[in-house]
Amino acid sequence: MKFDNIIIGGGVAGLTCAIRCAQAGLKTAVIAAGQSALHFSSGSIDVLSRLPNGTATHYPFDEFDTLAHQSPQHPYSKLGADITRQAIDWYQQTMTNIGIELHHQAHDCNHLRITPMGTFKATWLSQATVHPFPMFDPAQALRRIALVTIDGFRDFQPQLAADNLRLLPHFANVDITTATIALPDAELMQRNPCEYRSIDISRVLVDKNTLQRFALAMKNTIGEADLVVLPAVFGNGTGIKVIKKLEQLTGYTVCEIPTMPPSLLGIRLEDAMKSYYKSLGGLILAGDEVTHGEFENNQLQRIFTRHHGDMPLVANHYLLASGSFFSRGLHAERHHIEEAIFGLDIAPLTSTNHQHWYQPQFFSDQPHQFLGMGVETNQQLQPSLNGNVITNLYCAGAILAHYNPIFEGSGSGVAISTGFHAAQSMIALHDQHSSTAIFPSLAEGNI
């Protein structure tokens, strides 16, 4: 099978590239081995909340020069602020057009989103159902907050979140309460405690009568509240509509909070992106995975997948967005790491002693070094194999070296911007090739 572009990986980076290529009319295929990291994400889009040296950043795009000074090989340093901003703006507009509104604060400032622990994390874009707490005054205009869970739901403990929230100075004068609401007809869906997950609850709340009864129970239990924080249990497809209806029925402003996987806020993004990509004519080879590829003249000529056996898939250009260790894009041995599919060149390790790759404490104020490991690329995000640049292959997202998505709070932003940049390069080369094919004499300077 022959395509203009083949995208290896169905996460944020891969789908961003795929959508942009499909928008430009390129014949594109995505190979997605399984669930992407979006199933484990907050559903917000982080750009940059901390510099590599640990300094907090409130205005991320204003810090790109400082970032480039601290980390010249960082993906953002290779792209620059203008390309990164173009990519993030494109993503925000694209998602809004397909029904997922994403908002950021005025003056290009990060905002805070509340976590299930009752702490805050800085982010750039959040879905409309996630309350954007202002960076410098998170309790602004809030007098009473209710943290609410559903009876029997184990993935959000509001009392724990409330206790931590009360410790924050900004919330000293805010009345913080907790409540547990019984879900109507819960016994009909719960076969065992392990199945009482967000996705199960969402299937019940989509029913109009059940939602009305749930709304009445909320009003009777909570009373007055400026903000009601609920776990994200309202579905990935019709979830936004369900929440808006719940707000109409109760009069509350509802804030969704991401919970233990599966994260419906993250799945909501993935499902919307995949549906839009397919509507553009894009192909997704779901449940398949690339086993190896063949290279000639410093180009990737063809790839082979588990499902297609000895039948190769061929494209003019390829994107590798297979993720980091979590998604098995990278593989670690005791003293080295390797890119799992093609064996691409890895950025030099600061130490071959694996004990230096991580901090002794999981929750540490210092970065875990293994999260910054990955594939080495040039300024155009093209990797090399045995020292030779592969000119028709690009890399994007967590497979890249020289950045730490968790420590910096830059994971989604890097994924979107590098996926977008790779797509723009593919589109430009496709257009150039098409012009050459149509007007060969003009391209050769003979006219």
Short mmCIF file of C-alpha atoms in Angstrom, two decimals:
data_model
loop_
_atom_site.label_atom_id
_atom_site.label_comp_id
_atom_site.label_asym_id
_atom_site.label_seq_id
_atom_site.Cartn_x
_atom_site.Cartn_y
_atom_site.Cartn_z
CA MET A 1 0.00 0.00 0.00
CA LYS A 2 1.30 3.43 -0.97
CA PHE A 3 0.62 6.70 0.88
CA ASP A 4 1.87 10.24 0.84
CA ASN A 5 2.58 10.01 4.57
CA ILE A 6 2.55 7.32 7.22
CA ILE A 7 2.31 8.28 10.90
CA ILE A 8 3.59 5.76 13.42
CA GLY A 9 1.75 6.44 16.68
CA GLY A 10 -1.82 7.49 17.49
CA GLY A 11 -1.24 9.94 20.35
CA VAL A 12 -1.34 13.72 20.37
CA ALA A 13 1.78 14.17 18.22
CA GLY A 14 0.78 11.56 15.66
CA LEU A 15 -2.83 12.69 15.33
CA THR A 16 -1.79 16.35 15.12
CA CYS A 17 0.47 15.57 12.19
CA ALA A 18 -2.11 13.31 10.58
CA ILE A 19 -4.91 15.86 10.80
CA ARG A 20 -2.79 18.67 9.37
CA CYS A 21 -1.64 16.47 6.48
CA ALA A 22 -5.19 15.30 5.79
CA GLN A 23 -6.40 18.92 5.83
CA ALA A 24 -3.88 19.59 3.04
CA GLY A 25 -5.27 16.72 1.00
CA LEU A 26 -2.39 14.29 1.51
CA LYS A 27 -3.14 10.56 1.51
CA THR A 28 -2.26 9.71 5.11
CA ALA A 29 -2.29 6.60 7.29
CA VAL A 30 -1.87 6.32 11.06
CA ILE A 31 -0.60 3.10 12.63
CA ALA A 32 -1.81 2.96 16.24
CA ALA A 33 -0.74 -0.03 18.31
CA GLY A 34 -3.18 0.52 21.19
CA GLN A 35 -4.40 3.08 23.68
CA SER A 36 -2.44 6.31 23.60
CA ALA A 37 -1.21 8.24 26.61
CA LEU A 38 -4.30 10.45 26.28
CA HIS A 39 -6.18 7.77 28.21
CA PHE A 40 -3.95 8.66 31.16
CA SER A 41 -3.83 12.45 30.69
CA SER A 42 -5.55 15.41 32.31
CA GLY A 43 -7.17 16.50 29.06
CA SER A 44 -5.51 19.94 29.37
CA ILE A 45 -2.73 21.18 27.11
CA ASP A 46 0.48 22.13 28.91
CA VAL A 47 2.96 24.37 27.07
CA LEU A 48 5.58 25.20 29.70
CA SER A 49 5.21 25.58 33.45
CA ARG A 50 8.84 25.24 34.52
CA LEU A 51 12.23 25.85 32.92
CA PRO A 52 14.87 23.10 32.90
CA ASN A 53 16.59 24.75 35.89
CA GLY A 54 13.36 24.51 37.90
CA THR A 55 12.22 28.14 37.64
CA ALA A 56 8.44 28.45 37.41
CA THR A 57 7.11 30.08 34.24
CA HIS A 58 3.86 31.99 34.27
CA TYR A 59 4.06 33.38 30.72
CA PRO A 60 5.46 30.42 28.74
CA PHE A 61 5.97 32.06 25.36
CA ASP A 62 7.94 34.88 26.96
CA GLU A 63 10.45 32.35 28.29
CA PHE A 64 11.52 30.72 25.02
CA ASP A 65 14.73 32.76 24.78
CA THR A 66 15.68 31.77 28.31
CA LEU A 67 14.74 28.17 27.53
CA ALA A 68 16.97 28.19 24.44
CA HIS A 69 19.86 29.46 26.54
CA GLN A 70 19.39 26.73 29.16
CA SER A 71 18.61 23.93 26.69
CA PRO A 72 19.69 24.69 23.08
CA GLN A 73 18.60 21.24 21.86
CA HIS A 74 15.14 21.39 23.44
CA PRO A 75 12.37 20.78 20.85
CA TYR A 76 11.01 24.28 21.54
CA SER A 77 14.48 25.73 20.95
CA LYS A 78 14.61 24.03 17.55
CA LEU A 79 11.16 25.30 16.56
CA GLY A 80 11.15 28.73 18.19
CA ALA A 81 8.30 30.61 19.84
CA ASP A 82 6.58 31.68 16.61
CA ILE A 83 6.20 28.16 15.15
CA THR A 84 5.21 26.75 18.51
CA ARG A 85 2.56 29.43 19.00
CA GLN A 86 1.27 28.89 15.47
CA ALA A 87 0.92 25.18 16.16
CA ILE A 88 -0.87 25.64 19.50
CA ASP A 89 -3.23 28.25 18.03
CA TRP A 90 -3.99 25.94 15.11
CA TYR A 91 -4.74 23.09 17.50
CA GLN A 92 -7.01 25.24 19.66
CA GLN A 93 -8.98 26.47 16.64
CA THR A 94 -9.19 23.00 15.11
CA MET A 95 -10.54 21.46 18.31
CA THR A 96 -13.03 24.29 18.75
CA ASN A 97 -14.28 23.73 15.20
CA ILE A 98 -14.99 20.07 15.96
CA GLY A 99 -16.79 20.75 19.23
CA ILE A 100 -14.08 20.69 21.92
CA GLU A 101 -13.61 24.22 23.21
CA LEU A 102 -10.19 24.89 24.70
CA HIS A 103 -9.53 28.13 26.56
CA HIS A 104 -6.47 29.99 27.80
CA GLN A 105 -6.14 33.06 29.98
CA ALA A 106 -5.76 36.63 28.83
CA HIS A 107 -2.31 38.18 28.56
CA ASP A 108 -0.82 34.81 27.55
CA CYS A 109 -0.58 33.63 31.15
CA ASN A 110 -0.83 30.05 32.33
CA HIS A 111 -3.77 29.16 34.55
CA LEU A 112 -4.15 26.51 37.24
CA ARG A 113 -6.20 23.34 37.08
CA ILE A 114 -7.16 21.45 40.21
CA THR A 115 -5.92 17.88 40.61
CA PRO A 116 -7.66 14.96 42.38
CA MET A 117 -5.29 15.56 45.32
CA GLY A 118 -6.58 19.10 45.85
CA THR A 119 -3.36 20.64 44.55
CA PHE A 120 -2.85 22.80 41.46
CA LYS A 121 -0.88 22.40 38.27
CA ALA A 122 -0.14 25.13 35.74
CA THR A 123 -1.39 24.60 32.19
CA TRP A 124 -2.07 26.59 29.03
CA LEU A 125 -5.33 25.26 27.53
CA SER A 126 -8.20 23.58 29.36
CA GLN A 127 -11.53 22.27 28.20
CA ALA A 128 -14.55 24.48 28.81
CA THR A 129 -15.76 22.14 31.57
CA VAL A 130 -12.53 22.58 33.56
CA HIS A 131 -12.48 25.66 35.79
CA PRO A 132 -9.42 27.87 34.99
CA PHE A 133 -8.19 29.02 38.38
CA PRO A 134 -6.26 32.29 37.88
CA MET A 135 -2.52 31.89 38.34
CA PHE A 136 -2.01 34.66 40.91
CA ASP A 137 -5.37 34.54 42.69
CA PRO A 138 -6.84 31.04 42.33
CA ALA A 139 -9.68 31.68 44.78
CA GLN A 140 -10.86 34.74 42.90
CA ALA A 141 -14.64 35.31 43.27
CA LEU A 142 -15.11 31.97 45.06
CA ARG A 143 -16.82 31.91 48.44
CA ARG A 144 -17.97 28.29 48.60
CA ILE A 145 -16.60 25.25 46.79
CA ALA A 146 -18.17 21.81 46.94
CA LEU A 147 -16.07 18.76 46.09
CA VAL A 148 -18.43 15.96 45.18
CA THR A 149 -18.10 12.29 44.37
CA ILE A 150 -20.47 9.48 43.54
CA ASP A 151 -21.27 6.84 46.11
CA GLY A 152 -19.14 3.77 45.46
CA PHE A 153 -16.76 5.53 43.08
CA ARG A 154 -13.23 4.94 44.33
CA ASP A 155 -11.17 7.04 41.94
CA PHE A 156 -11.81 10.41 43.60
CA GLN A 157 -11.68 11.06 47.33
CA PRO A 158 -13.09 14.57 47.92
CA GLN A 159 -12.18 14.71 51.61
CA LEU A 160 -8.50 14.26 50.80
CA ALA A 161 -8.70 16.95 48.11
CA ALA A 162 -10.56 19.30 50.45
CA ASP A 163 -8.00 18.85 53.23
CA ASN A 164 -5.16 19.80 50.90
CA LEU A 165 -7.09 22.70 49.42
CA ARG A 166 -7.70 24.18 52.86
CA LEU A 167 -3.94 24.29 53.45
CA LEU A 168 -3.45 26.82 50.64
CA PRO A 169 -3.37 30.46 51.86
CA HIS A 170 -5.52 31.70 48.97
CA PHE A 171 -8.39 29.50 50.17
CA ALA A 172 -8.27 30.48 53.84
CA ASN A 173 -11.58 32.36 53.56
CA VAL A 174 -13.30 29.95 51.18
CA ASP A 175 -15.88 27.54 52.58
CA ILE A 176 -14.86 24.12 51.23
CA THR A 177 -17.33 21.30 51.65
CA THR A 178 -17.57 17.70 50.45
CA ALA A 179 -20.51 15.54 49.46
CA THR A 180 -21.31 12.06 48.21
CA ILE A 181 -24.20 11.62 45.81
CA ALA A 182 -25.91 8.29 45.18
CA LEU A 183 -26.20 7.41 41.52
CA PRO A 184 -29.76 6.37 40.60
CA ASP A 185 -30.04 2.71 39.60
CA ALA A 186 -26.35 2.12 40.37
CA GLU A 187 -27.06 -1.48 41.34
CA LEU A 188 -28.11 -2.22 37.77
CA MET A 189 -24.66 -1.41 36.38
CA GLN A 190 -22.32 -2.59 39.11
CA ARG A 191 -21.41 -6.23 38.68
CA ASN A 192 -18.31 -5.93 40.86
CA PRO A 193 -16.43 -3.02 42.51
CA CYS A 194 -13.64 -3.09 39.92
CA GLU A 195 -16.07 -2.20 37.13
CA TYR A 196 -17.41 0.92 38.86
CA ARG A 197 -15.30 3.25 36.73
CA SER A 198 -15.82 6.60 35.09
CA ILE A 199 -16.70 5.09 31.74
CA ASP A 200 -19.40 2.92 33.37
CA ILE A 201 -20.94 5.88 35.17
CA SER A 202 -20.97 7.96 31.99
CA ARG A 203 -23.19 5.38 30.30
CA VAL A 204 -25.77 5.78 33.08
CA LEU A 205 -25.74 9.58 33.30
CA VAL A 206 -26.40 9.99 29.59
CA ASP A 207 -29.98 8.87 30.29
CA LYS A 208 -32.21 11.95 30.61
CA ASN A 209 -34.30 10.69 33.52
CA THR A 210 -31.27 9.46 35.46
CA LEU A 211 -29.52 12.81 34.98
CA GLN A 212 -32.57 14.69 36.27
CA ARG A 213 -32.70 12.53 39.41
CA PHE A 214 -28.96 12.96 39.89
CA ALA A 215 -29.31 16.74 39.55
CA LEU A 216 -32.08 16.82 42.16
CA ALA A 217 -29.93 14.78 44.56
CA MET A 218 -27.06 17.23 44.02
CA LYS A 219 -29.22 20.24 44.87
CA ASN A 220 -30.64 18.60 47.98
CA THR A 221 -27.21 17.53 49.25
CA ILE A 222 -24.91 20.42 48.29
CA GLY A 223 -27.00 23.51 48.83
CA GLU A 224 -25.37 26.75 47.67
CA ALA A 225 -21.99 26.68 45.93
CA ASP A 226 -20.07 28.94 43.58
CA LEU A 227 -18.24 25.98 42.09
CA VAL A 228 -18.99 22.25 42.18
CA VAL A 229 -16.02 20.00 41.47
CA LEU A 230 -16.97 16.56 40.16
CA PRO A 231 -14.89 13.69 38.82
CA ALA A 232 -14.88 13.43 35.04
CA VAL A 233 -17.60 10.81 34.63
CA PHE A 234 -19.72 12.42 31.93
CA GLY A 235 -18.54 10.66 28.81
CA ASN A 236 -16.13 11.32 26.03
CA GLY A 237 -18.64 11.77 23.19
CA THR A 238 -21.73 13.53 24.56
CA GLY A 239 -20.05 14.45 27.85
CA ILE A 240 -19.96 18.19 27.26
CA LYS A 241 -23.67 18.26 26.44
CA VAL A 242 -24.45 16.21 29.55
CA ILE A 243 -22.54 18.66 31.76
CA LYS A 244 -24.27 21.68 30.24
CA LYS A 245 -27.63 20.02 30.86
CA LEU A 246 -26.60 19.26 34.46
CA GLU A 247 -25.66 22.91 34.98
CA GLN A 248 -29.07 23.97 33.64
CA LEU A 249 -30.85 21.56 35.97
CA THR A 250 -28.90 22.55 39.10
CA GLY A 251 -27.84 26.16 38.51
CA TYR A 252 -24.27 25.19 39.50
CA THR A 253 -21.04 25.89 37.70
CA VAL A 254 -19.50 22.44 37.30
CA CYS A 255 -15.77 21.74 37.10
CA GLU A 256 -14.60 18.34 35.86
CA ILE A 257 -11.55 16.87 37.51
CA PRO A 258 -9.46 14.12 35.89
CA THR A 259 -9.38 10.85 37.80
CA MET A 260 -7.52 7.57 37.68
CA PRO A 261 -7.40 6.04 34.17
CA PRO A 262 -9.32 5.81 32.02
CA SER A 263 -9.39 9.62 31.87
CA LEU A 264 -12.52 10.68 30.04
CA LEU A 265 -11.11 14.19 29.59
CA GLY A 266 -8.17 12.74 27.68
CA ILE A 267 -10.27 10.21 25.78
CA ARG A 268 -12.57 13.07 24.76
CA LEU A 269 -9.66 14.74 22.96
CA GLU A 270 -8.51 11.52 21.33
CA ASP A 271 -11.95 10.51 20.08
CA ALA A 272 -12.60 13.98 18.65
CA MET A 273 -9.26 14.05 16.86
CA LYS A 274 -9.68 10.57 15.42
CA SER A 275 -13.23 11.25 14.24
CA TYR A 276 -12.20 14.47 12.55
CA TYR A 277 -9.17 12.84 10.93
CA LYS A 278 -11.36 10.04 9.53
CA SER A 279 -13.87 12.60 8.22
CA LEU A 280 -11.01 14.10 6.19
CA GLY A 281 -10.43 10.72 4.55
CA GLY A 282 -7.59 9.60 6.80
CA LEU A 283 -6.95 5.92 7.50
CA ILE A 284 -6.21 4.49 10.96
CA LEU A 285 -4.70 1.02 11.21
CA ALA A 286 -5.78 0.36 14.76
CA GLY A 287 -4.28 -2.41 16.85
CA ASP A 288 -1.35 -2.83 14.46
CA GLU A 289 2.31 -2.06 15.13
CA VAL A 290 5.41 -1.53 13.03
CA THR A 291 7.98 -4.31 13.37
CA HIS A 292 10.80 -2.94 11.21
CA GLY A 293 11.69 -0.88 8.17
CA GLU A 294 14.07 -0.93 5.23
CA PHE A 295 16.43 1.94 4.46
CA GLU A 296 18.15 2.86 1.21
CA ASN A 297 20.17 5.97 0.36
CA ASN A 298 19.46 7.54 3.76
CA GLN A 299 15.70 7.23 3.31
CA LEU A 300 13.10 4.97 4.86
CA GLN A 301 11.76 3.10 1.84
CA ARG A 302 9.13 0.85 3.38
CA ILE A 303 7.85 -0.44 6.70
CA PHE A 304 6.39 -3.74 7.82
CA THR A 305 3.71 -4.29 10.44
CA ARG A 306 2.58 -7.22 12.51
CA HIS A 307 -0.79 -7.53 10.78
CA HIS A 308 0.44 -7.04 7.21
CA GLY A 309 3.26 -9.57 7.46
CA ASP A 310 5.52 -9.44 4.41
CA MET A 311 3.37 -6.87 2.61
CA PRO A 312 5.16 -3.51 3.00
CA LEU A 313 3.59 -0.11 3.56
CA VAL A 314 5.24 2.62 1.51
CA ALA A 315 5.12 6.41 1.78
CA ASN A 316 6.99 9.47 0.60
CA HIS A 317 7.43 10.66 4.17
CA TYR A 318 7.09 9.12 7.63
CA LEU A 319 6.61 10.42 11.16
CA LEU A 320 7.75 8.46 14.19
CA ALA A 321 5.57 9.45 17.15
CA SER A 322 5.66 6.17 19.04
CA GLY A 323 6.13 7.75 22.47
CA SER A 324 8.64 7.18 25.23
CA PHE A 325 9.12 4.23 27.59
CA PHE A 326 5.47 4.23 28.68
CA SER A 327 4.28 3.68 25.10
CA ARG A 328 7.20 1.36 24.25
CA GLY A 329 8.69 3.77 21.74
CA LEU A 330 11.91 3.58 23.77
CA HIS A 331 13.39 0.47 25.34
CA ALA A 332 15.81 0.48 28.27
CA GLU A 333 18.50 -2.01 29.04
CA ARG A 334 20.67 -1.88 32.13
CA HIS A 335 23.28 0.45 30.69
CA HIS A 336 21.73 1.89 27.56
CA ILE A 337 18.45 2.73 25.85
CA GLU A 338 17.34 2.16 22.28
CA GLU A 339 14.63 3.28 19.90
CA ALA A 340 12.40 0.22 19.66
CA ILE A 341 11.49 0.00 15.95
CA PHE A 342 14.34 1.19 13.72
CA GLY A 343 17.23 1.48 16.16
CA LEU A 344 17.65 5.20 15.48
CA ASP A 345 20.51 7.11 17.06
CA ILE A 346 19.88 8.06 20.68
CA ALA A 347 21.06 11.28 22.28
CA PRO A 348 24.25 10.72 24.33
CA LEU A 349 23.50 9.65 27.88
CA THR A 350 24.83 11.75 30.75
CA SER A 351 25.65 8.52 32.55
CA THR A 352 25.59 4.82 31.68
CA ASN A 353 24.90 4.02 35.33
CA HIS A 354 21.16 3.39 35.43
CA GLN A 355 21.00 4.48 39.07
CA HIS A 356 21.69 8.02 37.86
CA TRP A 357 18.69 7.90 35.50
CA TYR A 358 16.16 8.54 38.24
CA GLN A 359 15.75 10.23 41.62
CA PRO A 360 15.48 8.10 44.79
CA GLN A 361 12.08 9.65 45.52
CA PHE A 362 9.29 9.31 42.95
CA PHE A 363 7.88 12.73 43.87
CA SER A 364 11.07 14.76 43.71
CA ASP A 365 11.84 18.44 43.15
CA GLN A 366 14.56 17.30 40.74
CA PRO A 367 13.83 15.76 37.32
CA HIS A 368 14.08 12.05 36.63
CA GLN A 369 16.80 11.93 33.98
CA PHE A 370 15.30 9.03 32.02
CA LEU A 371 12.35 11.22 31.01
CA GLY A 372 14.73 13.44 29.03
CA MET A 373 16.20 10.55 27.03
CA GLY A 374 15.21 9.91 23.46
CA VAL A 375 16.04 10.09 19.78
CA GLU A 376 18.54 12.68 18.58
CA THR A 377 17.31 14.85 15.68
CA ASN A 378 18.49 17.83 13.67
CA GLN A 379 16.76 21.22 13.57
CA GLN A 380 14.15 19.82 11.15
CA LEU A 381 13.33 16.98 13.60
CA GLN A 382 14.89 14.39 11.29
CA PRO A 383 16.65 11.52 13.09
CA SER A 384 19.81 9.71 12.10
CA LEU A 385 20.72 6.05 11.79
CA ASN A 386 24.36 5.14 12.35
CA GLY A 387 25.22 8.80 11.96
CA ASN A 388 23.35 9.31 8.67
CA VAL A 389 20.33 11.63 8.62
CA ILE A 390 17.16 9.92 7.37
CA THR A 391 15.79 12.65 5.13
CA ASN A 392 12.19 11.46 4.75
CA LEU A 393 11.62 10.54 8.41
CA TYR A 394 10.61 12.94 11.18
CA CYS A 395 10.18 12.47 14.91
CA ALA A 396 7.66 14.16 17.21
CA GLY A 397 6.44 14.02 20.78
CA ALA A 398 7.81 11.94 23.63
CA ILE A 399 10.25 9.98 21.44
CA LEU A 400 12.40 13.15 21.26
CA ALA A 401 15.39 13.77 23.49
CA HIS A 402 16.43 16.93 25.37
CA TYR A 403 13.23 17.76 27.21
CA ASN A 404 11.46 16.50 30.31
CA PRO A 405 7.67 16.65 29.78
CA ILE A 406 6.74 15.95 33.39
CA PHE A 407 9.24 18.22 35.13
CA GLU A 408 8.74 21.08 32.67
CA GLY A 409 4.99 20.68 32.17
CA SER A 410 5.55 20.71 28.41
CA GLY A 411 4.33 17.32 27.18
CA SER A 412 1.26 18.23 25.14
CA GLY A 413 2.77 21.46 23.85
CA VAL A 414 5.85 19.68 22.50
CA ALA A 415 3.71 16.91 21.01
CA ILE A 416 1.43 19.35 19.18
CA SER A 417 4.15 21.72 17.99
CA THR A 418 6.54 19.02 16.76
CA GLY A 419 3.74 17.04 15.10
CA PHE A 420 2.49 20.21 13.42
CA HIS A 421 5.98 21.23 12.29
CA ALA A 422 6.62 17.80 10.79
CA ALA A 423 3.31 18.02 8.92
CA GLN A 424 4.14 21.46 7.54
CA SER A 425 7.48 20.12 6.27
CA MET A 426 5.75 17.14 4.65
CA ILE A 427 3.13 19.38 3.01
CA ALA A 428 5.77 21.78 1.65
CA LEU A 429 7.82 18.93 0.17
CA HIS A 430 4.69 17.34 -1.32
CA ASP A 431 3.68 20.64 -2.93
CA GLN A 432 7.21 21.14 -4.22
CA HIS A 433 7.27 17.64 -5.71
CA SER A 434 3.85 18.15 -7.30
CA SER A 435 4.97 21.42 -8.91
CA THR A 436 8.10 19.74 -10.25
CA ALA A 437 6.04 16.89 -11.70
CA ILE A 438 3.61 19.26 -13.43
CA PHE A 439 6.13 21.82 -14.66
CA PRO A 440 9.44 19.95 -14.99
CA SER A 441 10.95 22.45 -17.43
CA LEU A 442 10.12 25.38 -15.16
CA ALA A 443 11.55 23.58 -12.13
CA GLU A 444 14.77 22.89 -14.01
CA GLY A 445 15.09 26.49 -15.09
CA ASN A 446 14.65 25.76 -18.81
CA ILE A 447 11.93 28.35 -19.36
#
